[in-house]
Amino acid sequence: MTVDDSRLHSIYDLVVRRNPGEDEFHQAVREVLDSLGPVVARHPEYADARVIERICEPERQIIFRVPWVDDSGRVEINRGFRVEFNSALGPYKGGLRFHPSVYLGIVKFLGFEQVFKNALTGMPIGGGKGGSDFDPKGRSDAEVMRFCQSFMTELYRHIGEYTDVPAGDIGVGGREIGYLFGQYKRITNRYESGVLTGKGTGWGGSAVRKEATGYGTAFFVQEMLRERGESLDGKRVVVSGSGNVAIYAVEKVHALGGTVVAVSDSAGYVVDETGVDLELLKQLKEVERARISEYAERRPAASYVAGGSIWDVPCDVALPCATENELDESAARTLVEQGCTVVAEGANMPTTPAGVAVFVDAGVLFAPGKAANAGGVATSALEMQQNASRDSWTHEHAESRLAEIMAGIHARCAEAADDYGRPGDYVLGANVSGFLRVADAMLAMGVV
Ligand code: NDP
């Protein structure tokens, strides 16, 4: 715990007391509070109005039963969540995660992060997150559909284009958003395109939404490197995960001249010194839903390592794009020792606090997830904009808007870091810049 201001310290203690056992949520709160000391010193009005305490308490938390029937006729029961964290800047916005590890503490950490991330985009969106402990792995399409229909049968009453707009996250991609939207439409008898984002491009989805988080992470790296007079061209890159974010990070890194030499899933990683074959990766993960080990089976140049740490693979740039706390202190040391100089988080909170400290001490360019992966939610906001005007943009237009937004986020982080005397500290810059936008809106709206 490095929160030095005594008021911030007692806020953190209160959060831990009121939310027992929710370690990931405590970690996410601590990371933000660690940055806010200079802000409360300069702006006592936030402390006077207890804005920070209010930001740490979700506006609404919904927990519900999700009963459904599997292919063998057995009744299954999962738990569903939606945490509507903060609506000072707009309707709650944030993804749904379907993964067996999901519980309230994970949803709250993700919702809390989302509040600051969404603020950083400069767009009119509040923060929320949801999901279920449902495990889609090994389930048939029909089972996933029945689960999604049951999940939406409760969720529909809490969401809406002006209220709360969910999207995808781990385990929720285009297939699941389709089933969820179909059930919402059926129950409400409304074709309300703006109620969910990540829809198919043929029925209200935005061009580049699928690619946006991964592309945005690569754009953010490019912006950071530009400050040092460098680029991704010629850089050796390692990307963890092989899901939505990872695949499109690989695609954009390659387009910008870098070479991705390793990708992973939860069972192991593959090393491909010739550069990851993107078409094969997409075929395996998006079409066949196969394991990453299969990549090495089909590509003689590649080797598979079961288990182990992908961060043992030497690289110039590391992009953790799988899940929270996947990159710890020891992995961070290995990366630094082997010459890594840039880390950008495509996933949410993938680096442990001790891992971040190693990068900061070593002078590594480090971009926290709330800045580097904000391209996904930003493009979701562009999807809402297109839905509201019943418009549909070209790929080129959507991608150029994404690139502008990522450049804007980079600039906001850099300016806040400069303003608070910590140039180049993107963690402080992201937390402070996001906080100030939300806090000012909350002050203006009174005690609500
Ligand atoms: P996907 O479900 O598409 O892919 C997740 C990937 O991470 C898979 O390769 C998965 O492997 C791996 N993974 C998941 N859990 C673990 C684990 N415990 N240990 C090791 N590997 C794991 O999810 P996304 O790509 O959408 O999300 C990845 C990260 O990016 C998450 O942190 C998410 O919150 C964040 N994010 C996503 C956004 C989006 O637009 N989708 C937006 C912003 C952030 P396996 O298949 O074996 O489980």
Coordinates of C-alpha atoms and ligand atoms in Angstrom, one line a residue:
M1 CA 0.0 0.0 0.0
T2 CA 1.6 3.2 -1.1
V3 CA -1.4 5.6 -0.7
D4 CA 0.3 8.3 1.4
D5 CA -2.4 10.8 1.9
S6 CA -4.2 9.9 5.2
R7 CA -7.6 10.8 3.7
L8 CA -7.0 8.5 0.8
H9 CA -5.7 5.8 3.2
S10 CA -8.9 5.9 5.2
I11 CA -11.0 5.7 2.0
Y12 CA -9.1 2.6 0.9
D13 CA -9.6 1.0 4.3
L14 CA -13.3 1.7 4.1
V15 CA -13.5 0.1 0.6
V16 CA -11.7 -3.0 2.0
R17 CA -14.1 -3.2 5.0
R18 CA -17.3 -2.7 3.0
N19 CA -16.3 -5.1 0.2
P20 CA -14.7 -8.1 2.0
G21 CA -13.0 -10.8 0.0
E22 CA -13.1 -8.8 -3.3
D23 CA -9.3 -8.7 -3.8
E24 CA -9.4 -7.6 -7.5
F25 CA -11.7 -4.7 -6.6
H26 CA -9.4 -3.6 -3.8
Q27 CA -6.4 -3.7 -6.1
A28 CA -8.1 -1.6 -8.8
V29 CA -9.2 1.0 -6.2
R30 CA -5.7 1.1 -4.7
E31 CA -4.1 1.7 -8.1
V32 CA -6.3 4.7 -8.7
L33 CA -6.0 6.1 -5.1
D34 CA -2.2 5.8 -5.4
S35 CA -2.3 8.4 -8.1
L36 CA -4.7 10.9 -6.4
G37 CA -2.5 12.3 -3.6
P38 CA -1.4 15.4 -5.6
V39 CA -5.0 15.9 -6.9
V40 CA -6.6 16.1 -3.5
A41 CA -3.8 18.4 -2.3
R42 CA -4.5 20.8 -5.2
H43 CA -8.3 20.4 -5.2
P44 CA -9.7 20.2 -1.6
E45 CA -13.2 20.6 -3.1
Y46 CA -13.3 17.0 -4.1
A47 CA -12.6 15.7 -0.6
D48 CA -15.1 18.2 0.9
A49 CA -17.8 16.8 -1.4
R50 CA -16.6 13.2 -0.7
V51 CA -16.4 12.6 -4.4
I52 CA -13.8 9.9 -4.1
E53 CA -15.9 7.9 -1.6
R54 CA -18.8 8.2 -3.9
I55 CA -16.8 7.1 -6.9
C56 CA -15.7 4.0 -5.1
E57 CA -19.3 2.9 -4.3
P58 CA -21.3 1.6 -7.3
E59 CA -24.6 3.3 -8.1
R60 CA -26.3 0.0 -8.4
Q61 CA -25.4 -3.8 -8.2
I62 CA -27.6 -6.4 -9.7
I63 CA -27.2 -10.2 -9.0
F64 CA -29.5 -12.7 -10.5
R65 CA -30.2 -16.4 -11.1
V66 CA -29.7 -17.7 -14.6
P67 CA -31.4 -21.1 -15.0
W68 CA -31.0 -23.0 -18.4
V69 CA -31.2 -26.5 -19.8
D70 CA -28.2 -28.2 -21.3
D71 CA -28.2 -30.5 -24.4
S72 CA -28.7 -33.6 -22.2
G73 CA -31.8 -32.1 -20.6
R74 CA -30.1 -31.3 -17.2
V75 CA -31.0 -28.0 -15.5
E76 CA -28.0 -25.7 -14.9
I77 CA -27.9 -22.7 -12.7
N78 CA -25.4 -19.8 -13.1
R79 CA -25.2 -16.5 -11.4
G80 CA -25.5 -13.2 -13.4
F81 CA -24.2 -9.8 -12.5
R82 CA -24.5 -6.2 -13.7
V83 CA -22.7 -3.5 -11.7
E84 CA -23.8 0.0 -12.8
F85 CA -20.9 1.9 -11.4
N86 CA -21.1 5.5 -12.4
S87 CA -23.4 7.5 -14.8
A88 CA -22.0 11.0 -14.3
L89 CA -20.8 11.2 -17.9
G90 CA -23.5 9.2 -19.7
P91 CA -25.3 5.8 -19.7
Y92 CA -23.4 3.0 -18.0
K93 CA -21.2 1.3 -20.6
G94 CA -19.0 -1.7 -20.3
G95 CA -18.8 -5.4 -21.4
L96 CA -20.1 -8.7 -20.2
R97 CA -17.7 -11.5 -19.2
F98 CA -18.6 -15.2 -19.3
H99 CA -15.9 -17.1 -17.4
P100 CA -16.0 -19.5 -14.5
S101 CA -13.9 -17.1 -12.4
V102 CA -16.5 -14.4 -12.5
Y103 CA -17.8 -13.2 -9.1
L104 CA -18.9 -9.8 -7.7
G105 CA -15.3 -8.7 -7.0
I106 CA -14.2 -9.3 -10.6
V107 CA -17.2 -7.4 -12.0
K108 CA -16.6 -4.5 -9.6
F109 CA -12.9 -4.2 -10.4
L110 CA -13.8 -4.2 -14.1
G111 CA -16.6 -1.7 -13.6
F112 CA -14.4 0.6 -11.5
E113 CA -11.7 0.6 -14.2
Q114 CA -14.3 1.2 -16.9
V115 CA -15.4 4.5 -15.2
F116 CA -12.0 6.1 -15.7
K117 CA -11.3 4.5 -19.0
N118 CA -14.5 5.8 -20.5
A119 CA -13.9 9.2 -19.1
L120 CA -10.4 9.2 -20.8
T121 CA -11.9 8.6 -24.2
G122 CA -13.6 12.1 -23.9
M123 CA -16.9 10.5 -25.0
P124 CA -20.3 10.7 -23.2
I125 CA -20.3 7.3 -21.5
G126 CA -20.5 6.2 -17.9
G127 CA -19.0 3.0 -16.5
G128 CA -20.4 -0.4 -15.8
K129 CA -19.6 -4.1 -16.2
G130 CA -21.4 -7.5 -16.0
G131 CA -21.2 -11.1 -16.7
S132 CA -21.7 -14.6 -15.3
D133 CA -19.7 -17.6 -14.0
F134 CA -21.0 -19.5 -17.0
D135 CA -18.2 -21.3 -18.8
P136 CA -18.8 -21.4 -22.6
K137 CA -15.8 -23.7 -23.2
G138 CA -17.0 -27.1 -24.6
R139 CA -20.6 -25.9 -24.8
S140 CA -22.6 -26.3 -28.1
D141 CA -24.0 -23.3 -29.9
A142 CA -27.5 -24.3 -28.8
E143 CA -26.4 -24.3 -25.1
V144 CA -24.7 -20.9 -25.5
M145 CA -27.9 -19.6 -27.1
R146 CA -30.2 -20.9 -24.3
F147 CA -27.8 -19.5 -21.7
C148 CA -27.8 -16.1 -23.4
Q149 CA -31.6 -16.0 -23.7
S150 CA -32.0 -16.8 -20.0
F151 CA -29.4 -14.2 -19.0
M152 CA -31.2 -11.5 -21.0
T153 CA -34.6 -12.5 -19.7
E154 CA -33.5 -10.8 -16.4
L155 CA -30.9 -8.3 -17.7
Y156 CA -33.3 -6.6 -20.2
R157 CA -35.2 -4.8 -17.4
H158 CA -32.0 -3.0 -16.3
I159 CA -30.6 -1.9 -19.7
G160 CA -31.5 0.5 -22.5
E161 CA -29.8 2.8 -25.0
Y162 CA -30.2 5.8 -22.5
T163 CA -29.6 3.7 -19.4
D164 CA -27.0 1.0 -19.7
V165 CA -25.3 -0.4 -22.8
P166 CA -23.4 -3.7 -22.5
A167 CA -20.9 -5.1 -24.9
G168 CA -18.5 -8.1 -25.0
D169 CA -15.5 -9.1 -22.9
I170 CA -13.9 -12.5 -22.2
G171 CA -16.2 -15.3 -23.4
V172 CA -18.6 -12.8 -25.1
G173 CA -18.1 -12.1 -28.7
G174 CA -20.2 -11.6 -31.8
R175 CA -22.1 -14.9 -31.4
E176 CA -23.2 -14.1 -27.8
I177 CA -24.1 -10.5 -28.6
G178 CA -26.3 -11.8 -31.4
Y179 CA -28.2 -14.2 -29.1
L180 CA -28.5 -11.5 -26.4
F181 CA -29.8 -8.9 -28.8
G182 CA -32.3 -11.4 -30.3
Q183 CA -33.8 -12.1 -26.9
Y184 CA -33.9 -8.4 -25.9
K185 CA -35.7 -7.6 -29.2
R186 CA -38.2 -10.4 -28.6
I187 CA -39.0 -9.5 -25.0
T188 CA -39.3 -5.8 -25.5
N189 CA -40.7 -5.8 -29.1
R190 CA -38.3 -2.9 -29.9
Y191 CA -35.5 -2.8 -32.4
E192 CA -33.3 -0.7 -30.1
S193 CA -29.9 -1.0 -31.8
G194 CA -28.2 1.2 -29.3
V195 CA -28.9 -1.2 -26.3
L196 CA -25.8 -3.4 -27.1
T197 CA -22.6 -2.8 -28.9
G198 CA -20.4 -5.3 -30.8
K199 CA -23.3 -6.3 -33.0
G200 CA -22.7 -7.8 -36.5
T201 CA -22.0 -5.2 -39.1
G202 CA -25.0 -6.3 -41.1
W203 CA -27.5 -5.4 -38.3
G204 CA -26.3 -2.3 -36.6
G205 CA -22.7 -3.1 -35.6
S206 CA -19.9 -0.7 -36.4
A207 CA -17.0 -1.4 -38.7
V208 CA -13.8 -1.9 -36.8
R209 CA -15.6 -2.7 -33.4
K210 CA -14.3 -6.3 -33.5
E211 CA -10.7 -5.1 -34.2
A212 CA -10.9 -1.9 -32.1
T213 CA -9.3 -3.0 -28.7
G214 CA -6.3 -4.7 -30.3
Y215 CA -5.8 -2.0 -33.0
G216 CA -6.2 0.7 -30.3
T217 CA -3.5 -0.9 -28.2
A218 CA -1.1 -1.0 -31.1
F219 CA -1.9 2.7 -31.9
F220 CA -1.2 3.6 -28.3
V221 CA 2.2 1.9 -28.5
Q222 CA 2.9 3.8 -31.7
E223 CA 2.1 7.1 -29.9
M224 CA 4.3 6.3 -26.9
L225 CA 7.2 5.3 -29.2
R226 CA 6.8 8.5 -31.3
E227 CA 7.7 10.5 -28.2
R228 CA 11.0 8.7 -28.2
G229 CA 11.5 9.1 -31.9
E230 CA 10.9 5.4 -32.5
S231 CA 8.1 3.3 -34.1
L232 CA 7.0 -0.4 -34.1
D233 CA 8.8 -1.0 -37.3
G234 CA 11.3 -3.8 -36.8
K235 CA 10.3 -4.4 -33.2
R236 CA 10.0 -7.9 -31.8
V237 CA 6.7 -8.3 -29.9
V238 CA 5.1 -10.8 -27.6
V239 CA 1.3 -10.8 -27.2
S240 CA -0.4 -13.0 -24.5
G241 CA -3.8 -14.5 -25.1
S242 CA -5.3 -15.4 -28.5
G243 CA -8.8 -14.0 -28.1
N244 CA -10.4 -11.0 -29.6
V245 CA -8.0 -8.4 -28.2
A246 CA -4.8 -10.4 -28.9
I247 CA -5.7 -11.4 -32.5
Y248 CA -6.3 -7.8 -33.6
A249 CA -3.3 -6.5 -31.7
V250 CA -1.2 -9.0 -33.7
E251 CA -2.9 -7.8 -36.9
K252 CA -2.1 -4.1 -36.3
V253 CA 1.4 -4.7 -34.9
H254 CA 2.2 -6.5 -38.2
A255 CA 0.7 -3.7 -40.2
L256 CA 2.9 -1.2 -38.4
G257 CA 6.0 -3.2 -39.2
G258 CA 6.5 -5.2 -35.9
T259 CA 6.8 -9.0 -35.7
V260 CA 4.8 -10.9 -33.1
V261 CA 6.8 -14.0 -32.2
A262 CA 4.5 -15.6 -29.5
V263 CA 0.9 -15.9 -28.5
S264 CA -0.9 -18.0 -25.8
D265 CA -4.1 -19.3 -24.3
S266 CA -4.8 -20.5 -20.7
A267 CA -3.1 -23.8 -21.4
G268 CA 0.3 -22.7 -22.9
Y269 CA 2.0 -20.6 -25.5
V270 CA 3.5 -20.9 -29.0
V271 CA 6.7 -19.4 -30.3
D272 CA 6.9 -18.7 -34.0
E273 CA 10.2 -16.9 -34.9
T274 CA 9.0 -16.3 -38.4
G275 CA 6.1 -14.2 -37.2
V276 CA 2.7 -15.4 -36.1
D277 CA 0.5 -16.5 -39.1
L278 CA -2.5 -14.4 -38.6
E279 CA -4.8 -16.3 -40.9
L280 CA -4.1 -19.6 -39.1
L281 CA -4.6 -18.0 -35.8
K282 CA -8.0 -16.6 -36.8
Q283 CA -9.0 -19.9 -38.3
L284 CA -8.2 -21.7 -35.1
K285 CA -9.6 -19.3 -32.6
E286 CA -12.5 -17.6 -34.4
V287 CA -13.7 -20.4 -36.6
E288 CA -12.7 -23.7 -35.0
R289 CA -12.5 -22.5 -31.3
A290 CA -9.4 -24.7 -31.0
R291 CA -6.6 -24.6 -28.5
I292 CA -3.4 -22.7 -29.3
S293 CA -1.4 -26.0 -29.2
E294 CA -3.1 -26.8 -32.5
Y295 CA -1.2 -23.9 -34.0
A296 CA 2.1 -25.7 -33.6
E297 CA 0.6 -28.9 -35.0
R298 CA -0.2 -27.1 -38.2
R299 CA 2.9 -24.9 -38.5
P300 CA 6.3 -26.6 -38.6
A301 CA 8.1 -23.4 -37.8
A302 CA 6.4 -23.0 -34.5
S303 CA 6.9 -24.7 -31.1
Y304 CA 4.4 -25.2 -28.3
V305 CA 5.2 -24.8 -24.6
A306 CA 2.5 -26.3 -22.3
G307 CA 2.0 -24.2 -19.2
G308 CA 5.0 -22.0 -18.5
S309 CA 5.2 -18.2 -18.9
I310 CA 5.0 -16.5 -22.3
W311 CA 7.0 -13.7 -20.7
D312 CA 10.1 -15.9 -20.8
V313 CA 10.2 -15.2 -24.6
P314 CA 12.6 -12.3 -25.2
C315 CA 11.0 -9.2 -26.9
D316 CA 11.2 -5.4 -27.3
V317 CA 7.5 -4.9 -26.7
A318 CA 5.1 -6.9 -24.5
L319 CA 1.4 -6.7 -24.9
P320 CA -0.5 -8.6 -22.2
C321 CA -3.9 -9.2 -23.8
A322 CA -5.3 -12.2 -21.8
T323 CA -6.5 -11.5 -18.3
E324 CA -5.9 -9.8 -14.9
N325 CA -2.7 -10.4 -12.9
E326 CA -1.1 -12.5 -15.6
L327 CA 2.2 -10.6 -15.5
D328 CA 3.7 -10.6 -12.0
E329 CA 6.9 -9.2 -10.5
S330 CA 9.1 -12.1 -11.6
A331 CA 7.8 -12.0 -15.1
A332 CA 8.4 -8.3 -15.2
R333 CA 12.0 -8.7 -14.1
T334 CA 12.5 -11.4 -16.8
L335 CA 11.1 -9.1 -19.5
V336 CA 13.3 -6.2 -18.4
E337 CA 16.5 -8.3 -18.1
Q338 CA 15.8 -9.6 -21.7
G339 CA 15.6 -6.1 -23.1
C340 CA 11.9 -5.3 -23.2
T341 CA 11.4 -1.5 -23.2
V342 CA 7.7 -1.1 -23.9
V343 CA 4.6 -2.7 -22.2
A344 CA 1.0 -1.8 -23.1
E345 CA -1.9 -3.5 -21.4
G346 CA -4.5 -4.8 -23.9
A347 CA -6.2 -6.7 -21.1
N348 CA -7.6 -5.1 -17.9
M349 CA -5.1 -5.0 -15.0
P350 CA -2.9 -7.8 -16.4
T351 CA 0.2 -6.5 -14.5
T352 CA 0.3 -6.9 -10.7
P353 CA 1.2 -3.8 -8.7
A354 CA 4.7 -5.2 -8.0
G355 CA 5.1 -5.9 -11.8
V356 CA 4.2 -2.3 -12.6
A357 CA 6.8 -1.1 -10.0
V358 CA 9.5 -3.1 -11.8
F359 CA 8.7 -1.5 -15.1
V360 CA 8.5 2.0 -13.7
D361 CA 11.9 1.6 -11.9
A362 CA 13.5 0.3 -15.1
G363 CA 12.2 3.2 -17.2
V364 CA 10.1 1.0 -19.4
L365 CA 7.3 2.8 -21.3
F366 CA 4.3 1.4 -19.5
A367 CA 0.7 2.0 -20.7
P368 CA -2.1 0.9 -18.2
G369 CA -5.1 -0.9 -19.6
K370 CA -7.5 2.0 -18.9
A371 CA -5.6 4.0 -21.5
A372 CA -4.1 1.4 -23.9
N373 CA -7.3 -0.7 -24.3
A374 CA -9.8 2.1 -24.4
G375 CA -10.2 1.8 -28.2
G376 CA -12.8 -1.0 -27.8
V377 CA -15.2 1.0 -25.7
A378 CA -14.5 4.2 -27.7
T379 CA -15.6 2.3 -30.9
S380 CA -18.6 1.1 -29.0
A381 CA -19.5 4.7 -28.4
L382 CA -19.0 5.3 -32.2
E383 CA -21.4 2.4 -32.7
M384 CA -24.0 4.1 -30.4
Q385 CA -23.5 7.3 -32.4
Q386 CA -24.1 5.5 -35.7
N387 CA -27.2 3.7 -34.2
A388 CA -28.6 7.0 -33.0
S389 CA -28.3 8.6 -36.4
R390 CA -29.2 5.3 -38.2
D391 CA -25.9 5.6 -40.1
S392 CA -23.2 3.2 -41.0
W393 CA -19.6 4.3 -41.5
T394 CA -17.0 2.8 -43.7
H395 CA -14.1 0.8 -42.3
E396 CA -11.7 3.6 -43.2
H397 CA -13.7 6.3 -41.5
A398 CA -14.2 4.2 -38.3
E399 CA -10.5 3.3 -38.2
S400 CA -9.4 6.9 -38.6
R401 CA -11.8 8.0 -35.8
L402 CA -10.3 5.2 -33.6
A403 CA -6.7 6.4 -34.4
E404 CA -7.7 10.0 -33.5
I405 CA -9.3 8.9 -30.3
M406 CA -6.2 6.9 -29.2
A407 CA -4.0 9.8 -30.0
G408 CA -6.3 12.0 -27.9
I409 CA -6.1 9.5 -24.9
H410 CA -2.4 9.5 -25.2
A411 CA -2.3 13.3 -25.2
R412 CA -4.6 13.5 -22.2
C413 CA -2.5 11.1 -20.2
A414 CA 0.8 12.8 -21.1
E415 CA -0.6 16.3 -20.3
A416 CA -2.0 15.2 -16.9
A417 CA 1.4 13.5 -16.1
D418 CA 3.3 16.7 -17.0
D419 CA 0.8 18.9 -15.1
Y420 CA 1.3 16.9 -11.9
G421 CA 5.1 16.8 -12.2
R422 CA 5.5 13.2 -13.4
P423 CA 6.3 13.4 -17.1
G424 CA 6.1 10.0 -18.9
D425 CA 4.1 8.4 -16.1
Y426 CA 1.1 7.1 -18.0
V427 CA -0.4 5.4 -14.9
L428 CA -0.7 8.7 -13.1
G429 CA -1.7 10.5 -16.2
A430 CA -4.5 8.1 -17.0
N431 CA -5.9 7.9 -13.4
V432 CA -5.7 11.7 -12.9
S433 CA -7.2 12.7 -16.2
G434 CA -10.0 10.2 -16.0
F435 CA -10.7 11.1 -12.4
L436 CA -10.9 14.8 -13.0
R437 CA -13.5 14.5 -15.8
V438 CA -15.8 12.2 -13.7
A439 CA -15.2 14.2 -10.5
D440 CA -16.1 17.6 -12.2
A441 CA -19.3 16.2 -13.6
M442 CA -20.2 14.8 -10.2
L443 CA -19.5 18.1 -8.5
A444 CA -21.7 19.9 -11.0
M445 CA -24.6 17.5 -10.4
G446 CA -24.7 17.8 -6.6
V447 CA -25.0 15.0 -4.1
V448 CA -26.6 12.3 -6.2
Ligands
NDP1 P1 -11.4 -13.5 -25.3 O1 -12.4 -14.4 -24.5 O2 -11.7 -13.3 -26.7 O3 -9.9 -14.1 -25.1 C1 -9.3 -14.2 -23.9 C2 -8.0 -14.8 -24.1 O4 -7.3 -14.8 -22.8 C3 -8.0 -16.3 -24.5 O5 -6.9 -16.6 -25.3 C4 -8.0 -17.0 -23.1 O6 -7.5 -18.3 -23.2 C5 -7.0 -16.1 -22.4 N1 -7.2 -16.3 -21.0 C6 -8.4 -16.0 -20.3 N2 -8.3 -16.3 -19.0 C7 -7.0 -16.7 -18.8 C8 -6.3 -17.1 -17.7 N3 -6.8 -17.1 -16.5 N4 -5.0 -17.4 -17.9 C9 -4.4 -17.3 -19.1 N5 -5.1 -17.0 -20.2 C10 -6.3 -16.6 -20.1 O7 -11.4 -12.1 -24.4 P2 -10.9 -10.7 -24.9 O8 -9.8 -10.8 -25.9 O9 -12.2 -10.0 -25.3 O10 -10.4 -10.1 -23.6 C11 -9.1 -10.2 -23.1 C12 -8.8 -9.1 -22.1 O11 -9.0 -7.8 -22.7 C13 -9.6 -9.1 -20.8 O12 -8.8 -8.6 -19.8 C14 -10.7 -8.1 -21.1 O13 -11.3 -7.6 -20.0 C15 -9.9 -7.1 -21.9 N6 -10.6 -6.1 -22.7 C16 -11.4 -6.6 -23.7 C17 -12.1 -5.7 -24.6 C18 -12.9 -6.1 -25.7 O14 -13.3 -5.3 -26.5 N7 -13.1 -7.4 -26.0 C19 -12.0 -4.2 -24.3 C20 -11.1 -3.9 -23.3 C21 -10.4 -4.8 -22.5 P3 -8.5 -19.6 -23.1 O15 -9.3 -19.6 -24.4 O16 -7.6 -20.7 -22.9 O17 -9.4 -19.3 -21.9

